[in-house]
Structure formats: structure tokens, C-alpha cells
Coordinates of C-alpha atoms in Angstrom, one line a residue:
M29 CA -19.2 -15.7 -20.9
T30 CA -19.9 -19.5 -17.8
G31 CA -22.8 -19.1 -16.8
N32 CA -24.0 -16.1 -14.4
G33 CA -22.2 -15.9 -11.6
R34 CA -20.4 -13.0 -10.4
L35 CA -16.9 -12.4 -8.3
V36 CA -17.4 -9.8 -6.1
L37 CA -13.9 -8.1 -4.1
A38 CA -14.9 -6.4 -1.1
G39 CA -13.4 -4.3 0.3
A40 CA -13.0 -4.4 4.2
P41 CA -12.6 -1.2 6.3
I42 CA -8.9 -1.3 7.9
G43 CA -10.3 -0.3 11.3
Q44 CA -13.8 2.0 11.3
A45 CA -16.6 -0.2 10.6
G46 CA -18.1 3.0 9.3
D47 CA -16.0 3.5 6.6
V48 CA -18.2 0.8 4.2
S49 CA -19.9 2.3 1.2
P50 CA -23.6 1.1 1.1
R51 CA -22.9 -1.6 -1.5
L52 CA -20.8 -3.6 1.0
R53 CA -23.8 -3.3 3.0
E54 CA -26.9 -4.9 0.4
V55 CA -23.6 -6.8 -1.2
L56 CA -23.2 -8.8 1.6
G57 CA -26.9 -9.3 2.7
S58 CA -28.2 -10.4 -0.9
A59 CA -24.7 -12.4 -2.1
D60 CA -25.3 -16.3 -2.3
V61 CA -21.9 -17.1 -0.7
V62 CA -19.2 -15.3 1.3
A63 CA -15.5 -16.6 1.3
A64 CA -14.4 -15.0 4.2
E65 CA -10.8 -14.8 5.9
D66 CA -12.5 -15.0 9.3
T67 CA -15.9 -15.6 9.7
R68 CA -15.8 -14.3 13.4
R69 CA -15.3 -11.2 12.2
L70 CA -17.4 -10.6 9.6
R71 CA -20.0 -11.8 11.7
R72 CA -18.3 -8.7 14.1
L73 CA -18.3 -6.6 11.1
A74 CA -22.3 -7.4 9.7
T75 CA -23.8 -6.6 13.5
E76 CA -21.8 -3.7 14.0
L77 CA -23.4 -2.5 9.7
G78 CA -26.8 -4.6 11.1
V79 CA -26.6 -6.5 8.1
E80 CA -28.2 -9.8 8.5
I81 CA -25.8 -12.0 5.5
T82 CA -28.2 -14.8 4.1
G83 CA -25.7 -16.4 1.5
R84 CA -23.8 -19.5 2.3
V85 CA -21.0 -17.5 4.5
V86 CA -17.0 -19.9 4.4
S87 CA -14.0 -19.2 5.5
Y88 CA -10.8 -18.6 2.8
Y89 CA -7.6 -18.0 4.1
D90 CA -4.3 -18.9 3.4
A91 CA -4.4 -22.1 4.0
N92 CA -6.8 -23.5 2.4
E93 CA -6.9 -20.9 -0.3
A94 CA -6.1 -23.0 -3.2
G95 CA -8.1 -25.6 -2.7
R96 CA -11.0 -23.7 -1.6
A97 CA -10.7 -21.5 -4.7
R98 CA -11.5 -24.5 -7.6
E99 CA -15.0 -25.1 -4.9
L100 CA -15.8 -21.4 -5.2
L101 CA -15.2 -20.9 -8.9
E102 CA -17.7 -24.2 -9.5
M103 CA -20.4 -22.4 -7.5
L104 CA -19.2 -19.1 -9.2
K105 CA -19.8 -21.9 -12.8
E106 CA -23.3 -22.2 -11.5
G107 CA -24.8 -19.1 -11.5
R108 CA -24.3 -17.6 -8.2
T109 CA -22.3 -14.8 -6.5
V110 CA -19.8 -14.9 -4.4
V111 CA -17.7 -12.1 -2.3
V112 CA -14.8 -12.6 -0.9
I113 CA -13.9 -10.2 2.1
T114 CA -10.7 -10.4 3.5
D115 CA -10.0 -9.3 7.3
A116 CA -9.0 -5.5 6.2
G117 CA -8.5 -3.9 2.6
M118 CA -8.9 -5.1 0.1
P119 CA -9.0 -9.0 -1.8
G120 CA -6.1 -10.0 -3.1
V121 CA -3.4 -7.3 -2.0
S122 CA -1.0 -9.0 0.3
D123 CA -4.8 -11.4 1.2
P124 CA -6.8 -14.0 -0.1
G125 CA -8.4 -13.2 -3.4
Y126 CA -5.4 -14.0 -6.6
R127 CA -6.0 -17.7 -7.1
L128 CA -10.2 -17.4 -7.2
T129 CA -9.4 -14.3 -9.2
S130 CA -6.9 -15.8 -12.2
L131 CA -9.3 -18.6 -12.1
A132 CA -12.6 -16.3 -12.7
V133 CA -11.1 -14.4 -15.5
E134 CA -9.5 -17.6 -17.4
E135 CA -12.8 -19.4 -17.2
G136 CA -14.5 -16.5 -18.4
V137 CA -16.8 -15.5 -15.1
K138 CA -17.2 -11.7 -14.4
V139 CA -15.6 -10.3 -11.6
T140 CA -16.2 -6.9 -10.0
A141 CA -15.0 -5.8 -7.4
L142 CA -16.4 -3.2 -4.2
P143 CA -13.6 -0.2 -3.5
G144 CA -12.7 0.1 0.1
P145 CA -9.8 1.7 1.9
S146 CA -6.2 0.1 1.7
A147 CA -3.6 0.7 4.0
V148 CA -1.3 1.1 0.8
T149 CA -3.1 4.2 0.1
T150 CA -3.5 5.9 3.1
A151 CA -0.6 4.5 4.3
L152 CA 1.0 7.1 1.1
A153 CA -0.9 9.5 1.6
V154 CA -1.2 10.2 5.2
S155 CA 3.2 9.6 4.7
G156 CA 4.1 13.5 3.9
L157 CA 6.5 11.3 0.5
A158 CA 5.9 11.8 -3.0
S159 CA 3.0 10.4 -4.1
D160 CA 2.3 10.8 -7.7
R161 CA 4.5 7.4 -8.4
F162 CA 4.9 4.2 -5.8
C163 CA 5.0 0.4 -5.9
F164 CA 4.0 -1.4 -3.4
E165 CA 6.1 -4.2 -2.0
G166 CA 4.5 -6.8 0.0
F167 CA 6.3 -8.3 3.1
P168 CA 9.7 -7.9 3.2
P169 CA 11.1 -11.4 3.9
R170 CA 11.2 -12.9 6.7
K171 CA 15.0 -14.8 6.6
Q172 CA 17.8 -12.2 7.0
G173 CA 19.5 -13.0 3.9
E174 CA 17.4 -13.2 1.5
R175 CA 15.9 -9.9 3.4
A176 CA 19.3 -8.5 2.8
R177 CA 18.9 -8.7 -1.1
R178 CA 15.8 -8.0 -2.3
L179 CA 16.3 -4.6 -0.5
A180 CA 19.6 -4.3 -2.0
S181 CA 17.8 -4.4 -5.1
L182 CA 15.7 -1.6 -4.4
A183 CA 17.8 0.4 -3.4
E184 CA 18.0 2.6 -6.4
E185 CA 14.2 1.8 -6.9
E186 CA 12.9 5.2 -7.8
R187 CA 9.5 5.1 -6.8
T188 CA 8.4 5.7 -3.7
M189 CA 7.8 1.8 -2.0
V190 CA 5.4 1.0 0.8
F191 CA 6.0 -2.2 2.6
F192 CA 3.4 -4.4 4.9
E193 CA 5.5 -5.7 8.2
A194 CA 4.7 -7.8 11.5
P195 CA 5.1 -5.4 14.3
H196 CA 7.9 -8.4 16.0
R197 CA 9.9 -8.1 13.0
L198 CA 9.8 -4.2 12.1
H199 CA 12.4 -3.2 13.9
D200 CA 15.0 -5.9 12.4
S201 CA 13.5 -5.1 9.1
L202 CA 14.1 -1.3 9.6
E203 CA 17.4 -1.9 10.5
A204 CA 17.9 -3.7 7.2
M205 CA 16.6 -1.0 5.0
A206 CA 18.4 1.4 6.7
E207 CA 21.8 -0.5 5.6
A208 CA 20.3 -0.9 2.3
F209 CA 18.7 2.4 1.5
G210 CA 20.6 4.2 3.8
P211 CA 20.0 5.7 7.7
D212 CA 18.9 9.2 6.4
R213 CA 16.4 7.4 4.0
R214 CA 13.5 9.3 4.8
A215 CA 10.1 6.7 5.8
A216 CA 6.9 6.2 7.7
V217 CA 6.0 4.3 10.1
C218 CA 2.1 4.4 10.0
R219 CA 0.8 1.3 13.0
E220 CA -2.9 1.3 13.6
L221 CA -4.1 3.3 10.7
T222 CA -7.9 5.0 11.0
K223 CA -8.1 3.0 15.0
T224 CA -7.5 4.6 18.1
Y225 CA -4.6 4.0 18.8
E226 CA -3.2 5.2 14.9
E227 CA 0.2 6.3 14.7
V228 CA 2.5 8.1 12.1
R229 CA 6.5 8.1 13.0
R230 CA 8.1 10.3 10.5
G231 CA 11.7 9.9 10.1
G232 CA 15.3 8.8 8.6
L233 CA 15.6 4.3 8.0
A234 CA 18.1 4.8 11.3
E235 CA 16.4 6.7 13.4
L236 CA 12.6 5.1 13.0
A237 CA 14.0 1.3 13.8
E238 CA 15.8 3.2 16.9
W239 CA 12.5 3.4 17.5
A240 CA 11.2 0.6 17.4
A241 CA 13.5 -1.1 18.9
P242 CA 11.7 -1.7 22.6
G243 CA 9.1 -2.8 20.6
V244 CA 5.7 -2.3 18.5
K245 CA 2.2 -3.2 18.5
G246 CA -0.3 -2.8 15.7
E247 CA -1.0 -3.4 12.5
I248 CA 1.8 -1.5 10.9
T249 CA 2.9 -0.1 6.9
V250 CA 6.1 0.9 5.7
V251 CA 6.7 3.8 3.5
V252 CA 10.1 4.8 1.9
A253 CA 11.3 7.4 0.1
G254 CA 13.0 6.7 -4.1
Y255 CA 15.5 6.5 -4.3
V256 CA 17.3 9.9 -5.6
A257 CA 20.9 10.5 -7.0
A258 CA 23.4 12.1 -4.9
A259 CA 23.5 16.1 -5.5
G260 CA 26.9 16.0 -7.3
E261 CA 25.2 13.3 -9.9
L262 CA 22.3 15.8 -10.7
D263 CA 22.6 17.9 -14.3
V264 CA 21.3 20.8 -12.2
D265 CA 20.3 22.5 -15.7
D266 CA 17.4 20.0 -15.8
L267 CA 16.0 20.7 -12.7
V268 CA 15.9 24.7 -14.0
A269 CA 14.3 23.8 -17.2
E270 CA 12.0 21.6 -15.6
V271 CA 10.8 24.3 -13.1
D272 CA 10.8 26.6 -16.4
R273 CA 7.8 24.1 -17.8
R274 CA 6.3 24.2 -14.6
V275 CA 5.8 27.8 -14.1
A276 CA 5.1 27.8 -17.7
E277 CA 2.3 26.1 -17.2
G278 CA 1.1 28.0 -14.7
E279 CA 2.9 26.8 -11.3
Q280 CA 3.9 29.7 -9.4
R281 CA 8.3 29.8 -9.4
K282 CA 8.3 29.6 -5.8
A283 CA 6.2 26.3 -5.8
A284 CA 7.8 24.5 -8.2
I285 CA 12.1 25.2 -7.5
V286 CA 10.4 24.0 -3.7
D287 CA 9.1 21.0 -4.7
V288 CA 11.4 19.8 -7.7
A289 CA 14.8 20.5 -5.5
K290 CA 12.1 18.4 -2.7
R291 CA 11.9 15.6 -4.9
A292 CA 15.7 15.9 -6.4
G293 CA 17.8 16.0 -2.7
L294 CA 19.1 18.9 -3.4
P295 CA 19.1 22.0 -1.1
K296 CA 16.2 24.6 -2.2
R297 CA 18.6 27.9 -2.5
E298 CA 20.9 25.8 -5.1
L299 CA 18.2 25.5 -7.6
Y300 CA 16.7 29.0 -6.7
D301 CA 20.2 30.3 -7.3
A302 CA 20.7 28.7 -10.7
V303 CA 17.0 29.4 -11.8
H304 CA 17.8 33.0 -11.1
R305 CA 21.3 33.1 -13.2
R306 CA 19.8 31.1 -15.7
S307 CA 16.6 33.9 -15.6
D308 CA 19.6 36.3 -15.4
T309 CA 21.2 35.5 -18.5
P310 CA 21.2 37.7 -21.5

């Protein structure tokens, strides 16, 4: 272990200052160094929280991340506590933080985190889409060709997918997703999560692209349902077996049928009939 320094990755509120934890208040007030994506926003947050930052405040954003990470590493090796905080959410998740964390781990510096709000999991929770398995894909490429190739590679991704997107590129991205995943693939566009004008739009990708065409404002997170095989490709016997397994574990048969059919993209009546045919078979 190098020195006694400690790197703290601090989750920041994505909309409401009241969502911060007591530990974040404590650490902001006691840290030797606070590295902030936007120092002015940090000062405003501290004022709202009634916290006095006594340590050194430095900027740490995309443009200076590579160089500043080395400086912060030296401070950690000297035994200081360094807190990294971004404008919203968790450092390192489509925000500065990964480079410094990687360097600190290589040098044997202690790295910890203060869990906090995340647009990724918040959007997933309110989307209404399957949340038992998901992947985070960050921002789609800006260039049309690169974006099309990236999305095409995800066309058969079975997990629910979460993307970030800039409001002025949302319409184009939704159109590209409709092209790659199919116009009726279910999705949710989550705008301004936890803020005053929070809005969640759910529907097929083509429908959502049409809604976004006039323009959308705010912080955007897009959640897209994973791929399921067409009904004709499904092995209904496997789905019946899944229902039987869940019933054996204590789940109500009707609830199991509804959920398994929904996940498979199969009409629940078709699965209901298959389950009951199996039950009636001697």
C-alpha cells in the first residue's frame, strides 16, 4: 500500500440535492482535496447542503482528466484523501474518474465509493422494462455510420440496454435504433430524472422517434428492451418448463405465465393454452 491516501468516488445527486447521503456531506467537509467536474456546481451544491469545503478544490473534467489524474495520484501517494465528484451520478460512469481510479489501483492506493443516485439504474427502474439483466452502453457514436454499426452489433442483445444521449441527437439516435432493433421494439425515454420537469415516455422506438422530432430538452437516458426471438422461433416446451419451475418454487401459475410470456414476446393466451395442455396430458 502506497502511503495512507484514500480515493473516494462520490455519487452526486442527479437532480435533487436532498438525495445526497450524510456520508457525502461529511466527506466533502473533511477531504484534503475535492476534484470536481465543475467547481462552480460543486460550490452551489455545498451551499445547498450547508457544507463548508475546507480542502483544496480542483477541476477534473474531460479535457484535463489525463494530466490532472497524475497530479491527483501524487497527492494520494502523499497520504491525502481525494474526493472525485462529477456534475451528477457516479464518477467513472460516462464521467471523469476511470483514469484516476485505474492509476490508484495500480499504485496500491485505497479506493472506495460513496454510493449515490445514478441515472442508469433510476431510468431502468422506472422504464417498466425487464431489469433482472441489463447492460449500460453509454453514449451512441455521434457519426451516423459508426452509430449504425454499433447499434447493429447490439440487435440481438438479450439484456435490457441503457443509453445516454444528448437532447439534440435524441431524434436521430431513436431513428437509428428503430432501424437496427425494429420500429416496435419497446423503449423508454427518461428526461430530467428526479427534477421538476421529469418525464418518462414509453412506447415503440419509431413512435418515440416521432415524438422527439420537434426537439427535446434536458438530460436524457434511453432504455431499450432486449432482443427476443420471433414467436415462430421459440420452443414453447421450454417456456412451459420455465413456468413449471417457477410454480414449483412457489409462484402463482397465472403470474408466472404472464411474466414468462411477456419476456418471450409470446401472447400470454398461447402460453396459457400450452401450459394447460401439458397439465391435461396423462
